[in-house]
Amino acid sequence: MKKYLVQFKPFLIFIGTFFTAYIVLTLLYKLYLNTFEPNEVDGITHIVGRNVEQLMSMFNCDIKIQKSITDSWLDVWYNKKYIIRIVEGCNAVSVIILFVSFVLAFSGKFKTTLIFILSGILLIYALNVARIAMLAVLLFYFPEKGHFLHGTLFPLVIYGLVFLLWVIWVNKFSKYAK
């Protein structure tokens, strides 16, 4: 048994670190979400909605994002037409938690790891804001493509970015890069 523990030690450390980081970050996020009333939109989702509105306003889009009167999401109106809603799951925090957990599991030097994590979080967040803005515009013009756009194309883009960041991290910066 000891032989196998020694042989698989790097893998076991990776799995242990990944799941520990993932569980801790997910629990912290859940504690944060629990500070909001059931019909209230959380602060991060509010910021995402505000950033989507700011981005689209830069392009002179007729955009209005407001809290739903009845539920815990933000209604997105584009060209005076209700298009989509931004729910808590649209704020990319779960994707960021997955990204951070993986990078920590393959950590390198502290400063490099911290800079890569912060840069990755900003990149994922910015792509997510752009994703929601593009989704609103595309759904206005192509409502029949909603399932493909929301369920396939845009998850592929955001998870593709995370995968690309992981590949860069493992090959260039992690302790296993050599």
C-alpha positions as YAML, in Angstrom:
chain: A
units: angstrom
residues:
- id: 1
  name: MET
  ca: [0.00, 0.00, 0.00]
- id: 2
  name: LYS
  ca: [2.84, 2.39, 0.91]
- id: 3
  name: LYS
  ca: [4.39, 1.77, -2.51]
- id: 4
  name: TYR
  ca: [1.19, 2.97, -4.21]
- id: 5
  name: LEU
  ca: [0.93, 6.03, -1.96]
- id: 6
  name: VAL
  ca: [4.48, 7.01, -2.90]
- id: 7
  name: GLN
  ca: [3.91, 6.24, -6.57]
- id: 8
  name: PHE
  ca: [0.68, 8.26, -6.78]
- id: 9
  name: LYS
  ca: [1.67, 10.99, -4.32]
- id: 10
  name: PRO
  ca: [1.62, 13.88, -6.90]
- id: 11
  name: PHE
  ca: [-1.81, 12.81, -8.12]
- id: 12
  name: LEU
  ca: [-3.18, 12.44, -4.59]
- id: 13
  name: ILE
  ca: [-1.81, 15.86, -3.61]
- id: 14
  name: PHE
  ca: [-3.41, 17.38, -6.73]
- id: 15
  name: ILE
  ca: [-6.79, 15.74, -6.03]
- id: 16
  name: GLY
  ca: [-6.69, 16.63, -2.34]
- id: 17
  name: THR
  ca: [-5.72, 20.25, -2.98]
- id: 18
  name: PHE
  ca: [-8.24, 20.66, -5.79]
- id: 19
  name: PHE
  ca: [-11.19, 19.28, -3.83]
- id: 20
  name: THR
  ca: [-10.23, 21.09, -0.64]
- id: 21
  name: ALA
  ca: [-9.98, 24.43, -2.44]
- id: 22
  name: TYR
  ca: [-13.17, 23.75, -4.41]
- id: 23
  name: ILE
  ca: [-15.19, 22.78, -1.33]
- id: 24
  name: VAL
  ca: [-13.87, 25.66, 0.81]
- id: 25
  name: LEU
  ca: [-14.47, 28.28, -1.91]
- id: 26
  name: THR
  ca: [-17.93, 26.87, -2.70]
- id: 27
  name: LEU
  ca: [-18.90, 26.89, 0.98]
- id: 28
  name: LEU
  ca: [-17.67, 30.48, 1.36]
- id: 29
  name: TYR
  ca: [-19.69, 31.50, -1.69]
- id: 30
  name: LYS
  ca: [-22.75, 29.69, -0.33]
- id: 31
  name: LEU
  ca: [-22.34, 31.53, 3.00]
- id: 32
  name: TYR
  ca: [-22.17, 34.80, 1.05]
- id: 33
  name: LEU
  ca: [-25.34, 33.93, -0.89]
- id: 34
  name: ASN
  ca: [-27.13, 33.03, 2.34]
- id: 35
  name: THR
  ca: [-26.76, 36.64, 3.52]
- id: 36
  name: PHE
  ca: [-29.37, 37.68, 0.93]
- id: 37
  name: GLU
  ca: [-33.12, 37.32, 1.24]
- id: 38
  name: PRO
  ca: [-34.74, 34.70, -1.03]
- id: 39
  name: ASN
  ca: [-36.19, 37.30, -3.42]
- id: 40
  name: GLU
  ca: [-33.09, 39.53, -3.40]
- id: 41
  name: VAL
  ca: [-30.38, 39.63, -6.09]
- id: 42
  name: ASP
  ca: [-26.88, 39.10, -4.70]
- id: 43
  name: GLY
  ca: [-24.29, 41.86, -4.96]
- id: 44
  name: ILE
  ca: [-22.01, 40.14, -7.46]
- id: 45
  name: THR
  ca: [-24.89, 39.55, -9.88]
- id: 46
  name: HIS
  ca: [-25.87, 43.21, -9.48]
- id: 47
  name: ILE
  ca: [-22.33, 44.28, -10.40]
- id: 48
  name: VAL
  ca: [-22.35, 41.96, -13.43]
- id: 49
  name: GLY
  ca: [-25.66, 43.47, -14.55]
- id: 50
  name: ARG
  ca: [-24.32, 47.00, -14.11]
- id: 51
  name: ASN
  ca: [-21.17, 46.13, -16.08]
- id: 52
  name: VAL
  ca: [-23.22, 44.60, -18.91]
- id: 53
  name: GLU
  ca: [-25.29, 47.76, -19.04]
- id: 54
  name: GLN
  ca: [-22.16, 49.94, -19.06]
- id: 55
  name: LEU
  ca: [-20.54, 47.85, -21.81]
- id: 56
  name: MET
  ca: [-23.60, 47.99, -24.02]
- id: 57
  name: SER
  ca: [-24.05, 51.72, -23.37]
- id: 58
  name: MET
  ca: [-20.51, 52.27, -24.70]
- id: 59
  name: PHE
  ca: [-21.83, 50.96, -28.03]
- id: 60
  name: ASN
  ca: [-24.94, 53.19, -27.81]
- id: 61
  name: CYS
  ca: [-27.23, 50.22, -27.31]
- id: 62
  name: ASP
  ca: [-30.76, 50.76, -26.01]
- id: 63
  name: ILE
  ca: [-30.29, 48.64, -22.89]
- id: 64
  name: LYS
  ca: [-32.04, 48.57, -19.54]
- id: 65
  name: ILE
  ca: [-31.25, 46.12, -16.78]
- id: 66
  name: GLN
  ca: [-33.40, 46.15, -13.65]
- id: 67
  name: LYS
  ca: [-34.31, 43.96, -10.72]
- id: 68
  name: SER
  ca: [-37.28, 41.72, -11.40]
- id: 69
  name: ILE
  ca: [-40.33, 42.82, -9.45]
- id: 70
  name: THR
  ca: [-41.27, 39.28, -8.47]
- id: 71
  name: ASP
  ca: [-38.07, 37.21, -8.45]
- id: 72
  name: SER
  ca: [-34.35, 37.21, -7.56]
- id: 73
  name: TRP
  ca: [-32.92, 38.06, -10.95]
- id: 74
  name: LEU
  ca: [-32.26, 41.00, -13.24]
- id: 75
  name: ASP
  ca: [-34.44, 41.60, -16.29]
- id: 76
  name: VAL
  ca: [-32.57, 42.63, -19.44]
- id: 77
  name: TRP
  ca: [-34.43, 44.85, -21.92]
- id: 78
  name: TYR
  ca: [-32.80, 45.48, -25.29]
- id: 79
  name: ASN
  ca: [-34.42, 47.88, -27.76]
- id: 80
  name: LYS
  ca: [-37.39, 48.07, -25.37]
- id: 81
  name: LYS
  ca: [-37.96, 44.31, -25.63]
- id: 82
  name: TYR
  ca: [-37.50, 41.87, -22.73]
- id: 83
  name: ILE
  ca: [-34.73, 39.53, -23.85]
- id: 84
  name: ILE
  ca: [-33.18, 37.58, -20.98]
- id: 85
  name: ARG
  ca: [-32.70, 37.49, -17.24]
- id: 86
  name: ILE
  ca: [-29.45, 37.47, -15.34]
- id: 87
  name: VAL
  ca: [-29.64, 34.99, -12.45]
- id: 88
  name: GLU
  ca: [-27.04, 34.23, -9.79]
- id: 89
  name: GLY
  ca: [-25.61, 31.42, -11.95]
- id: 90
  name: CYS
  ca: [-24.79, 33.95, -14.70]
- id: 91
  name: ASN
  ca: [-22.22, 35.82, -12.61]
- id: 92
  name: ALA
  ca: [-19.42, 33.30, -13.40]
- id: 93
  name: VAL
  ca: [-18.47, 32.77, -9.75]
- id: 94
  name: SER
  ca: [-18.81, 28.98, -10.06]
- id: 95
  name: VAL
  ca: [-16.53, 29.03, -13.13]
- id: 96
  name: ILE
  ca: [-14.02, 31.21, -11.25]
- id: 97
  name: ILE
  ca: [-14.08, 28.81, -8.27]
- id: 98
  name: LEU
  ca: [-13.31, 25.91, -10.62]
- id: 99
  name: PHE
  ca: [-10.48, 27.89, -12.25]
- id: 100
  name: VAL
  ca: [-8.92, 28.94, -8.92]
- id: 101
  name: SER
  ca: [-9.16, 25.42, -7.46]
- id: 102
  name: PHE
  ca: [-7.30, 23.93, -10.42]
- id: 103
  name: VAL
  ca: [-4.55, 26.56, -10.37]
- id: 104
  name: LEU
  ca: [-4.08, 26.09, -6.62]
- id: 105
  name: ALA
  ca: [-3.87, 22.31, -7.12]
- id: 106
  name: PHE
  ca: [-1.02, 22.86, -9.60]
- id: 107
  name: SER
  ca: [0.40, 25.82, -7.73]
- id: 108
  name: GLY
  ca: [3.79, 27.27, -8.43]
- id: 109
  name: LYS
  ca: [5.60, 30.14, -6.77]
- id: 110
  name: PHE
  ca: [3.30, 32.14, -4.50]
- id: 111
  name: LYS
  ca: [3.58, 35.46, -6.33]
- id: 112
  name: THR
  ca: [3.21, 33.86, -9.78]
- id: 113
  name: THR
  ca: [0.21, 31.82, -8.59]
- id: 114
  name: LEU
  ca: [-1.47, 34.89, -7.07]
- id: 115
  name: ILE
  ca: [-0.90, 37.06, -10.17]
- id: 116
  name: PHE
  ca: [-2.15, 34.31, -12.50]
- id: 117
  name: ILE
  ca: [-5.25, 33.70, -10.38]
- id: 118
  name: LEU
  ca: [-6.12, 37.42, -10.19]
- id: 119
  name: SER
  ca: [-5.47, 37.90, -13.92]
- id: 120
  name: GLY
  ca: [-7.53, 34.82, -14.77]
- id: 121
  name: ILE
  ca: [-10.42, 35.98, -12.57]
- id: 122
  name: LEU
  ca: [-10.44, 39.37, -14.31]
- id: 123
  name: LEU
  ca: [-10.29, 37.77, -17.75]
- id: 124
  name: ILE
  ca: [-13.10, 35.28, -16.96]
- id: 125
  name: TYR
  ca: [-15.22, 38.08, -15.46]
- id: 126
  name: ALA
  ca: [-14.70, 40.37, -18.47]
- id: 127
  name: LEU
  ca: [-15.50, 37.56, -20.92]
- id: 128
  name: ASN
  ca: [-18.62, 36.74, -18.92]
- id: 129
  name: VAL
  ca: [-19.85, 40.35, -19.07]
- id: 130
  name: ALA
  ca: [-19.20, 40.39, -22.83]
- id: 131
  name: ARG
  ca: [-20.93, 37.01, -23.14]
- id: 132
  name: ILE
  ca: [-24.12, 38.30, -21.51]
- id: 133
  name: ALA
  ca: [-24.08, 41.46, -23.64]
- id: 134
  name: MET
  ca: [-23.59, 39.48, -26.86]
- id: 135
  name: LEU
  ca: [-26.25, 37.00, -25.81]
- id: 136
  name: ALA
  ca: [-28.77, 39.83, -25.33]
- id: 137
  name: VAL
  ca: [-28.05, 41.25, -28.79]
- id: 138
  name: LEU
  ca: [-28.02, 37.88, -30.54]
- id: 139
  name: LEU
  ca: [-31.24, 36.76, -28.86]
- id: 140
  name: PHE
  ca: [-32.92, 39.98, -29.98]
- id: 141
  name: TYR
  ca: [-32.09, 39.22, -33.61]
- id: 142
  name: PHE
  ca: [-32.14, 35.41, -33.47]
- id: 143
  name: PRO
  ca: [-34.57, 34.33, -30.72]
- id: 144
  name: GLU
  ca: [-34.98, 30.91, -32.31]
- id: 145
  name: LYS
  ca: [-31.26, 30.22, -31.67]
- id: 146
  name: GLY
  ca: [-31.60, 30.78, -27.90]
- id: 147
  name: HIS
  ca: [-30.99, 27.18, -26.87]
- id: 148
  name: PHE
  ca: [-27.86, 26.89, -29.02]
- id: 149
  name: LEU
  ca: [-26.47, 30.30, -27.99]
- id: 150
  name: HIS
  ca: [-27.11, 29.97, -24.26]
- id: 151
  name: GLY
  ca: [-26.73, 26.23, -23.88]
- id: 152
  name: THR
  ca: [-23.87, 25.43, -26.27]
- id: 153
  name: LEU
  ca: [-21.94, 28.29, -27.84]
- id: 154
  name: PHE
  ca: [-21.39, 30.59, -24.88]
- id: 155
  name: PRO
  ca: [-20.60, 27.82, -22.33]
- id: 156
  name: LEU
  ca: [-18.12, 26.48, -24.88]
- id: 157
  name: VAL
  ca: [-16.49, 29.92, -25.08]
- id: 158
  name: ILE
  ca: [-16.21, 30.51, -21.33]
- id: 159
  name: TYR
  ca: [-15.14, 26.96, -20.45]
- id: 160
  name: GLY
  ca: [-12.81, 27.00, -23.45]
- id: 161
  name: LEU
  ca: [-11.10, 30.07, -21.99]
- id: 162
  name: VAL
  ca: [-10.77, 28.36, -18.60]
- id: 163
  name: PHE
  ca: [-9.29, 25.28, -20.25]
- id: 164
  name: LEU
  ca: [-6.84, 27.44, -22.22]
- id: 165
  name: LEU
  ca: [-5.80, 29.25, -19.02]
- id: 166
  name: TRP
  ca: [-5.26, 25.87, -17.31]
- id: 167
  name: VAL
  ca: [-3.08, 24.65, -20.18]
- id: 168
  name: ILE
  ca: [-1.01, 27.85, -20.06]
- id: 169
  name: TRP
  ca: [-0.71, 27.55, -16.27]
- id: 170
  name: VAL
  ca: [0.38, 23.92, -16.24]
- id: 171
  name: ASN
  ca: [2.84, 24.31, -19.13]
- id: 172
  name: LYS
  ca: [4.38, 27.67, -18.23]
- id: 173
  name: PHE
  ca: [4.01, 28.50, -14.55]
- id: 174
  name: SER
  ca: [3.13, 25.54, -12.32]
- id: 175
  name: LYS
  ca: [5.69, 23.56, -10.37]
- id: 176
  name: TYR
  ca: [5.18, 20.79, -12.95]
- id: 177
  name: ALA
  ca: [6.04, 23.03, -15.93]
- id: 178
  name: LYS
  ca: [9.66, 21.95, -16.16]
...
